[in-house]
Short mmCIF file of C-alpha atoms in Angstrom, two decimals:
data_model
loop_
_atom_site.label_atom_id
_atom_site.label_comp_id
_atom_site.label_asym_id
_atom_site.label_seq_id
_atom_site.Cartn_x
_atom_site.Cartn_y
_atom_site.Cartn_z
CA MET O 1 177.42 -54.84 -79.67
CA PRO O 2 178.73 -53.35 -82.82
CA SER O 3 181.50 -51.43 -81.26
CA THR O 4 183.73 -50.89 -78.41
CA ALA O 5 181.83 -47.84 -77.24
CA ARG O 6 178.69 -49.90 -76.66
CA ALA O 7 180.38 -52.81 -74.75
CA THR O 8 182.06 -50.35 -72.43
CA HIS O 9 178.88 -48.45 -71.65
CA LEU O 10 176.95 -51.88 -70.93
CA ASN O 11 179.96 -53.15 -68.83
CA ARG O 12 179.44 -50.10 -66.42
CA ARG O 13 175.85 -51.08 -65.60
CA GLY O 14 175.45 -54.18 -64.10
CA LEU O 15 151.52 -45.10 -74.27
CA LEU O 16 139.39 -39.58 -75.35
CA ALA O 17 137.38 -42.23 -74.71
CA ALA O 18 135.32 -43.58 -77.68
CA GLY O 19 132.08 -41.61 -76.95
CA GLY O 20 134.13 -38.41 -77.58
CA ALA O 21 135.32 -39.63 -80.96
CA LEU O 22 131.66 -40.63 -81.75
CA GLY O 23 130.38 -37.21 -80.82
CA LEU O 24 133.26 -35.57 -83.22
CA GLY O 25 131.82 -37.83 -86.16
CA ALA O 26 128.17 -36.74 -85.68
CA ALA O 27 129.32 -33.09 -85.60
CA LEU O 28 131.14 -33.68 -88.83
CA VAL O 29 128.07 -35.13 -90.35
CA ALA O 30 126.25 -32.00 -89.33
CA CYS O 31 128.80 -29.80 -91.16
CA GLY O 32 128.64 -31.96 -94.43
CA GLY O 33 131.86 -33.81 -93.67
CA GLY O 34 130.50 -36.95 -94.91
CA LYS O 35 129.02 -39.98 -93.05
CA ASP O 36 130.53 -40.48 -89.75
CA GLY O 37 133.22 -37.95 -91.06
CA LYS O 38 135.20 -40.70 -92.71
CA ASP O 39 135.33 -39.01 -96.05
CA ASP O 40 137.31 -36.31 -94.30
CA LYS O 41 140.78 -37.45 -93.99
CA GLY O 42 141.71 -34.73 -91.44
CA SER O 43 138.66 -35.71 -89.35
CA SER O 44 139.54 -39.26 -89.31
CA GLN O 45 143.19 -38.38 -88.12
CA ALA O 46 141.50 -36.15 -85.39
CA ASP O 47 139.37 -39.40 -84.28
CA LYS O 48 142.56 -41.54 -84.26
CA ALA O 49 144.49 -39.09 -82.18
CA SER O 50 141.82 -38.57 -79.54
CA ALA O 51 141.18 -42.41 -79.16
CA PRO O 52 142.90 -44.49 -76.85
CA TRP O 53 146.47 -45.40 -77.76
CA LYS O 54 148.32 -48.72 -77.39
CA PHE O 55 151.45 -50.20 -78.68
CA THR O 56 153.34 -53.32 -77.74
CA ASP O 57 157.24 -52.92 -77.80
CA ASP O 58 159.86 -55.41 -78.49
CA ARG O 59 160.00 -56.23 -74.78
CA GLY O 60 156.50 -57.72 -75.04
CA LYS O 61 155.48 -54.58 -72.97
CA LYS O 62 152.05 -53.18 -73.85
CA VAL O 63 151.82 -49.48 -73.48
CA GLU O 64 148.36 -47.92 -73.21
CA LEU O 65 147.45 -44.18 -73.09
CA LYS O 66 144.28 -42.33 -73.12
CA SER O 67 145.21 -40.65 -76.44
CA THR O 68 147.97 -40.62 -78.96
CA PRO O 69 150.99 -39.21 -77.20
CA LYS O 70 152.42 -35.89 -78.51
CA ASN O 71 155.09 -35.07 -76.16
CA ILE O 72 157.51 -37.69 -77.44
CA VAL O 73 161.26 -38.12 -76.30
CA ALA O 74 163.55 -40.30 -78.21
CA PHE O 75 166.86 -41.44 -78.75
CA ILE O 76 168.32 -39.49 -81.62
CA GLY O 77 168.44 -42.36 -84.29
CA THR O 78 165.04 -43.31 -83.31
CA ALA O 79 163.74 -39.73 -83.55
CA ALA O 80 165.45 -39.33 -87.03
CA ALA O 81 163.43 -42.61 -88.29
CA LEU O 82 159.98 -41.18 -86.96
CA HIS O 83 160.91 -37.85 -88.44
CA ASP O 84 161.21 -39.61 -91.95
CA TYR O 85 157.56 -40.76 -91.33
CA GLY O 86 156.35 -37.35 -90.50
CA ILE O 87 156.39 -37.92 -86.72
CA GLU O 88 158.15 -35.11 -84.62
CA VAL O 89 159.63 -35.48 -81.12
CA LYS O 90 160.00 -32.78 -78.55
CA GLY O 91 163.36 -34.03 -77.19
CA VAL O 92 166.28 -36.34 -77.77
CA PHE O 93 169.19 -37.66 -76.30
CA GLY O 94 172.24 -39.49 -77.68
CA PRO O 95 174.77 -38.25 -80.21
CA THR O 96 172.76 -35.32 -81.69
CA THR O 97 175.53 -32.46 -82.50
CA VAL O 98 179.24 -32.62 -83.04
CA LYS O 99 181.87 -30.09 -83.34
CA ASP O 100 182.69 -29.08 -87.08
CA PRO O 101 186.49 -29.13 -87.03
CA LYS O 102 186.66 -26.39 -89.78
CA THR O 103 184.27 -23.85 -87.99
CA GLY O 104 184.26 -24.89 -84.46
CA LYS O 105 180.44 -24.75 -84.26
CA ASP O 106 177.92 -27.44 -83.63
CA LYS O 107 176.67 -29.50 -86.66
CA PRO O 108 174.30 -32.35 -86.72
CA ASP O 109 175.84 -35.67 -85.82
CA ILE O 110 175.41 -38.52 -88.39
CA GLN O 111 172.74 -40.13 -86.35
CA ALA O 112 170.36 -37.33 -86.66
CA GLY O 113 169.62 -37.94 -90.13
CA ASP O 114 167.26 -35.27 -91.65
CA LEU O 115 166.20 -34.09 -88.16
CA ASP O 116 166.44 -30.52 -87.64
CA VAL O 117 168.21 -30.57 -84.28
CA THR O 118 167.62 -26.96 -83.62
CA LYS O 119 163.99 -27.63 -83.03
CA VAL O 120 164.51 -30.26 -80.40
CA LYS O 121 165.56 -30.13 -76.74
CA ASN O 122 168.85 -32.07 -76.47
CA LEU O 123 168.82 -33.84 -73.00
CA GLY O 124 172.26 -35.46 -73.27
CA ASN O 125 174.75 -35.35 -76.22
CA VAL O 126 177.32 -37.91 -74.96
CA TRP O 127 177.23 -41.08 -73.18
CA GLY O 128 176.36 -40.81 -69.45
CA THR O 129 174.36 -37.81 -69.59
CA PHE O 130 170.65 -37.21 -69.45
CA ASN O 131 169.13 -34.02 -68.09
CA ILE O 132 166.09 -35.19 -65.95
CA GLU O 133 164.99 -31.79 -65.06
CA GLU O 134 164.74 -30.55 -68.56
CA TYR O 135 163.17 -34.00 -69.40
CA LEU O 136 160.29 -33.29 -67.13
CA LYS O 137 159.90 -29.82 -68.38
CA LEU O 138 158.85 -31.25 -71.61
CA GLU O 139 156.01 -33.11 -69.78
CA PRO O 140 157.03 -36.33 -71.67
CA GLU O 141 154.07 -38.67 -72.56
CA LEU O 142 156.43 -41.31 -74.23
CA LEU O 143 160.08 -42.21 -74.18
CA VAL O 144 161.39 -44.27 -77.13
CA SER O 145 164.76 -45.92 -77.61
CA ALA O 146 166.67 -48.60 -79.34
CA MET O 147 167.47 -51.97 -77.23
CA TRP O 148 170.75 -53.88 -77.60
CA ASP O 149 170.33 -55.68 -74.41
CA LYS O 150 166.86 -56.99 -72.99
CA ASN O 151 164.94 -54.40 -71.05
CA VAL O 152 167.81 -51.90 -71.35
CA LEU O 153 166.89 -48.64 -73.26
CA TRP O 154 169.96 -47.63 -75.27
CA TYR O 155 171.87 -44.49 -74.16
CA LEU O 156 170.15 -43.95 -70.98
CA PRO O 157 172.85 -43.58 -68.23
CA PRO O 158 173.19 -46.84 -66.18
CA ARG O 159 173.17 -45.00 -63.01
CA SER O 160 169.81 -43.24 -63.74
CA HIS O 161 168.21 -45.74 -66.13
CA ASN O 162 165.65 -47.12 -63.72
CA LYS O 163 164.81 -43.65 -62.41
CA ILE O 164 164.23 -42.12 -65.99
CA VAL O 165 162.11 -45.27 -67.17
CA LYS O 166 159.57 -44.67 -64.21
CA LEU O 167 158.98 -40.96 -65.09
CA ALA O 168 156.89 -41.62 -68.35
CA PRO O 169 155.78 -44.63 -70.47
CA THR O 170 158.50 -46.23 -72.58
CA VAL O 171 158.83 -48.22 -75.70
CA ALA O 172 161.94 -50.12 -76.79
CA LEU O 173 162.73 -51.48 -80.14
CA TRP O 174 165.42 -54.13 -80.93
CA ALA O 175 168.51 -52.93 -82.58
CA ALA O 176 170.20 -56.38 -82.14
CA ASN O 177 168.61 -59.80 -82.02
CA THR O 178 166.78 -59.00 -85.14
CA THR O 179 167.41 -58.17 -88.79
CA MET O 180 166.98 -54.98 -90.68
CA PRO O 181 163.51 -55.80 -92.39
CA LYS O 182 162.02 -56.60 -89.00
CA ALA O 183 163.39 -53.55 -87.52
CA LEU O 184 162.05 -51.36 -90.28
CA GLN O 185 158.69 -53.05 -89.96
CA ARG O 186 158.68 -52.28 -86.07
CA HIS O 187 159.72 -48.63 -86.46
CA ALA O 188 157.08 -48.29 -89.13
CA GLU O 189 154.33 -49.82 -87.00
CA LEU O 190 155.39 -47.35 -84.29
CA ALA O 191 155.19 -44.50 -86.52
CA GLU O 192 151.80 -45.49 -87.94
CA SER O 193 150.51 -45.95 -84.28
CA LEU O 194 151.61 -42.33 -83.72
CA GLY O 195 149.74 -41.02 -86.76
CA ALA O 196 152.02 -41.65 -89.68
CA ASP O 197 150.47 -42.54 -93.13
CA LEU O 198 152.41 -45.51 -94.22
CA LYS O 199 150.50 -45.14 -97.67
CA ALA O 200 152.12 -41.61 -98.38
CA LYS O 201 154.04 -41.51 -101.60
CA LYS O 202 157.24 -40.89 -99.89
CA THR O 203 156.88 -43.84 -97.70
CA VAL O 204 155.80 -46.11 -100.45
CA ASP O 205 158.53 -44.91 -102.77
CA ALA O 206 161.18 -45.32 -100.08
CA LYS O 207 160.13 -48.91 -99.32
CA ALA O 208 160.13 -49.76 -102.88
CA ARG O 209 163.55 -48.49 -103.19
CA PHE O 210 164.67 -50.54 -100.35
CA GLU O 211 163.37 -53.71 -101.91
CA LYS O 212 165.07 -53.07 -105.10
CA ALA O 213 168.25 -52.29 -103.06
CA ALA O 214 168.07 -55.56 -101.47
CA ALA O 215 167.78 -57.46 -104.56
CA LYS O 216 170.70 -55.43 -105.94
CA LEU O 217 172.94 -56.45 -102.82
CA ARG O 218 171.82 -60.10 -103.21
CA ALA O 219 172.68 -60.17 -107.01
CA ALA O 220 175.99 -58.36 -106.25
CA ALA O 221 177.01 -60.99 -103.40
CA LYS O 222 175.94 -64.05 -105.45
CA ALA O 223 178.03 -62.61 -108.37
CA ARG O 224 181.07 -62.14 -106.10
CA PRO O 225 181.26 -64.88 -103.60
CA GLU O 226 184.99 -64.48 -103.31
CA ILE O 227 184.72 -60.96 -101.76
CA ARG O 228 185.23 -60.92 -97.92
CA VAL O 229 183.96 -58.03 -95.93
CA MET O 230 185.46 -56.95 -92.49
CA ILE O 231 183.26 -54.85 -90.09
CA GLY O 232 185.65 -52.57 -88.05
CA SER O 233 185.64 -49.86 -85.61
CA ALA O 234 188.91 -47.96 -84.45
CA SER O 235 189.86 -46.47 -81.15
CA ALA O 236 193.58 -45.24 -80.31
CA GLU O 237 194.27 -48.38 -78.58
CA LEU O 238 192.38 -51.25 -80.14
CA PHE O 239 190.73 -52.29 -83.58
CA TYR O 240 187.54 -54.04 -83.17
CA VAL O 241 186.22 -56.61 -85.56
CA SER O 242 182.38 -57.21 -85.26
CA LEU O 243 180.35 -60.34 -85.79
CA ALA O 244 177.89 -59.81 -88.53
CA LYS O 245 174.88 -61.91 -87.21
CA MET O 246 174.68 -59.83 -84.03
CA SER O 247 173.50 -56.54 -85.51
CA ALA O 248 170.22 -56.04 -87.46
CA ASP O 249 172.03 -54.45 -90.47
CA THR O 250 174.82 -56.68 -91.07
CA ALA O 251 172.85 -59.71 -90.01
CA TYR O 252 170.43 -58.92 -92.97
CA PHE O 253 173.51 -58.32 -95.43
CA GLU O 254 174.68 -61.69 -94.43
CA GLU O 255 171.20 -63.29 -95.13
CA LEU O 256 171.55 -61.64 -98.62
CA GLY O 257 174.56 -63.55 -99.29
CA VAL O 258 177.46 -61.10 -98.12
CA LYS O 259 180.57 -63.08 -96.91
CA PHE O 260 181.97 -61.48 -93.69
CA VAL O 261 185.09 -62.16 -91.75
CA GLN O 262 184.11 -64.31 -88.58
CA PRO O 263 186.15 -62.87 -85.69
CA LYS O 264 186.64 -64.99 -82.42
CA VAL O 265 184.37 -62.59 -80.19
CA ASN O 266 184.68 -61.94 -76.41
CA ALA O 267 182.35 -63.04 -73.99
CA GLN O 268 179.68 -60.60 -74.78
CA GLY O 269 179.62 -61.86 -78.34
CA TYR O 270 179.62 -58.80 -80.50
CA PHE O 271 183.19 -58.30 -81.53
CA GLU O 272 186.88 -59.30 -81.26
CA GLU O 273 189.46 -56.74 -79.82
CA LEU O 274 192.79 -56.55 -81.92
CA SER O 275 195.78 -54.66 -80.98
CA TRP O 276 196.84 -52.48 -83.85
CA GLU O 277 199.90 -54.88 -84.29
CA LYS O 278 197.35 -57.55 -85.10
CA VAL O 279 195.06 -55.69 -87.05
CA ASP O 280 195.98 -57.88 -90.31
CA THR O 281 194.78 -61.11 -88.31
CA TYR O 282 191.71 -61.50 -90.89
CA PRO O 283 192.23 -61.14 -94.70
CA ALA O 284 189.53 -58.90 -96.14
CA ASP O 285 188.76 -57.35 -99.46
CA ILE O 286 186.45 -54.55 -98.11
CA ILE O 287 186.45 -52.93 -94.75
CA MET O 288 183.15 -51.17 -93.40
CA MET O 289 184.32 -48.64 -90.91
CA ASP O 290 182.14 -47.45 -88.04
CA ASN O 291 181.09 -43.96 -89.03
CA ARG O 292 179.93 -42.71 -85.65
CA SER O 293 181.44 -39.76 -84.07
CA GLN O 294 183.06 -41.54 -81.13
CA ALA O 295 184.97 -43.89 -83.49
CA ILE O 296 188.30 -42.77 -85.14
CA GLN O 297 187.82 -42.38 -88.96
CA PRO O 298 189.96 -43.86 -91.51
CA ALA O 299 191.21 -40.42 -92.60
CA ASP O 300 192.62 -40.00 -89.03
CA LEU O 301 194.57 -43.48 -88.86
CA LYS O 302 197.72 -42.31 -90.62
CA SER O 303 199.51 -42.81 -87.37
CA LYS O 304 198.87 -46.52 -87.50
CA PRO O 305 201.19 -47.98 -89.99
CA THR O 306 199.71 -51.30 -89.84
CA TRP O 307 196.53 -49.78 -90.95
CA ASP O 308 197.84 -48.43 -94.23
CA ARG O 309 199.41 -51.97 -95.03
CA LEU O 310 196.13 -53.56 -95.01
CA PRO O 311 195.34 -54.78 -98.73
CA ALA O 312 191.95 -53.28 -98.54
CA VAL O 313 193.17 -50.01 -97.40
CA LYS O 314 195.88 -49.89 -100.16
CA ALA O 315 193.24 -50.78 -102.78
CA GLY O 316 190.91 -47.89 -101.39
CA GLN O 317 188.32 -50.47 -100.57
CA VAL O 318 187.24 -49.01 -97.04
CA ILE O 319 183.42 -47.81 -96.79
CA PRO O 320 181.55 -46.21 -93.99
CA ARG O 321 179.30 -48.53 -91.91
CA PHE O 322 176.21 -46.94 -90.34
CA THR O 323 176.79 -48.82 -87.24
CA GLU O 324 173.49 -47.46 -85.74
CA PRO O 325 171.42 -47.41 -88.75
CA ILE O 326 168.22 -44.96 -88.85
CA TYR O 327 165.52 -47.49 -89.31
CA SER O 328 163.44 -45.84 -92.06
CA TYR O 329 163.15 -47.41 -95.55
CA ASP O 330 164.57 -43.97 -96.93
CA LYS O 331 167.83 -44.24 -94.97
CA CYS O 332 168.36 -48.10 -95.00
CA ALA O 333 168.00 -48.20 -98.94
CA VAL O 334 171.15 -46.23 -99.28
CA LEU O 335 173.14 -48.47 -97.06
CA LEU O 336 172.12 -51.55 -99.35
CA GLU O 337 172.85 -49.73 -102.49
CA ASP O 338 176.33 -48.49 -101.44
CA LEU O 339 177.37 -51.95 -100.24
CA ALA O 340 176.10 -53.63 -103.26
CA THR O 341 178.08 -51.09 -105.35
CA ALA O 342 181.19 -51.77 -103.17
CA ILE O 343 181.09 -55.64 -103.68
CA GLU O 344 180.36 -55.15 -107.40
CA ASN O 345 183.50 -52.91 -107.95
CA ALA O 346 185.74 -54.73 -105.38
CA LYS O 347 189.07 -56.12 -106.44
CA LYS O 348 190.06 -59.33 -104.92
CA VAL O 349 193.03 -58.29 -102.68
CA ALA O 350 192.96 -60.52 -99.55
#
């Protein structure tokens, strides 16, 4: 797992028949909609929506429904990715809002992306919470979440996980044991099955930007092979250094040539825990810091003198890491661009 929060959480738990579609097509022909209604984009979408729906998720589980689900509930990051493809959900769970320290009011969490959090039902904003009663009121047809461990839907409370997954069909997509392009492909496939148009200009342009950004990062890593990057996450007691190959984003960055610090990970295999006295164990020129609301951010680490003494910190070479990326091309392209720029501009300080 890419952060201490994830490891702690996991330690605590031990988808109208074809005749109806044909009938609609005949009616459209009678109304001048074109042969079989295929010349009418809206009609084709209606046909698709009323036809049987099926999707095989990353557990290898095939989910089948009589029609395309509309009442969808999803982990917040997954909901944000679907939103980028034009697919909206009814409810979310996971870090959706956070208190604005300046106003004291709720604002969207970083994991919400461009999703309007005021238009979805928040079933559980913090770890260990999921309002089953409110979930049932949404009459869910499908629940979608990320998957860090096989068969475990991310952010469902361990004590009620098995109960929740029995209330409606579920889909799980890998966030680990895969790489960013594959995760992006799978999220796009799910969105398309739910009615998204992957040939829409916005999506086509976003994918082109992602591919260009990947080429930029590859070139930057090749030009600066001496630059070492450390993946960090901070808590009050410990500093966590993650192993790049264990998460979809950093595994891909590594494939593109980025050189990462290789920590001596714990039994789970995701990261090594360091005391703040040993935070300088691994020399690094750039530090990517977990930007989620549950992690302490660099600006709030002034009380840790060992942090300020790190060469990368002194050089101002600390950048945010989207530890749980929103898997749409629109959002992931930016991550590649930002890391490429950081490597291009980095000074060798370690």
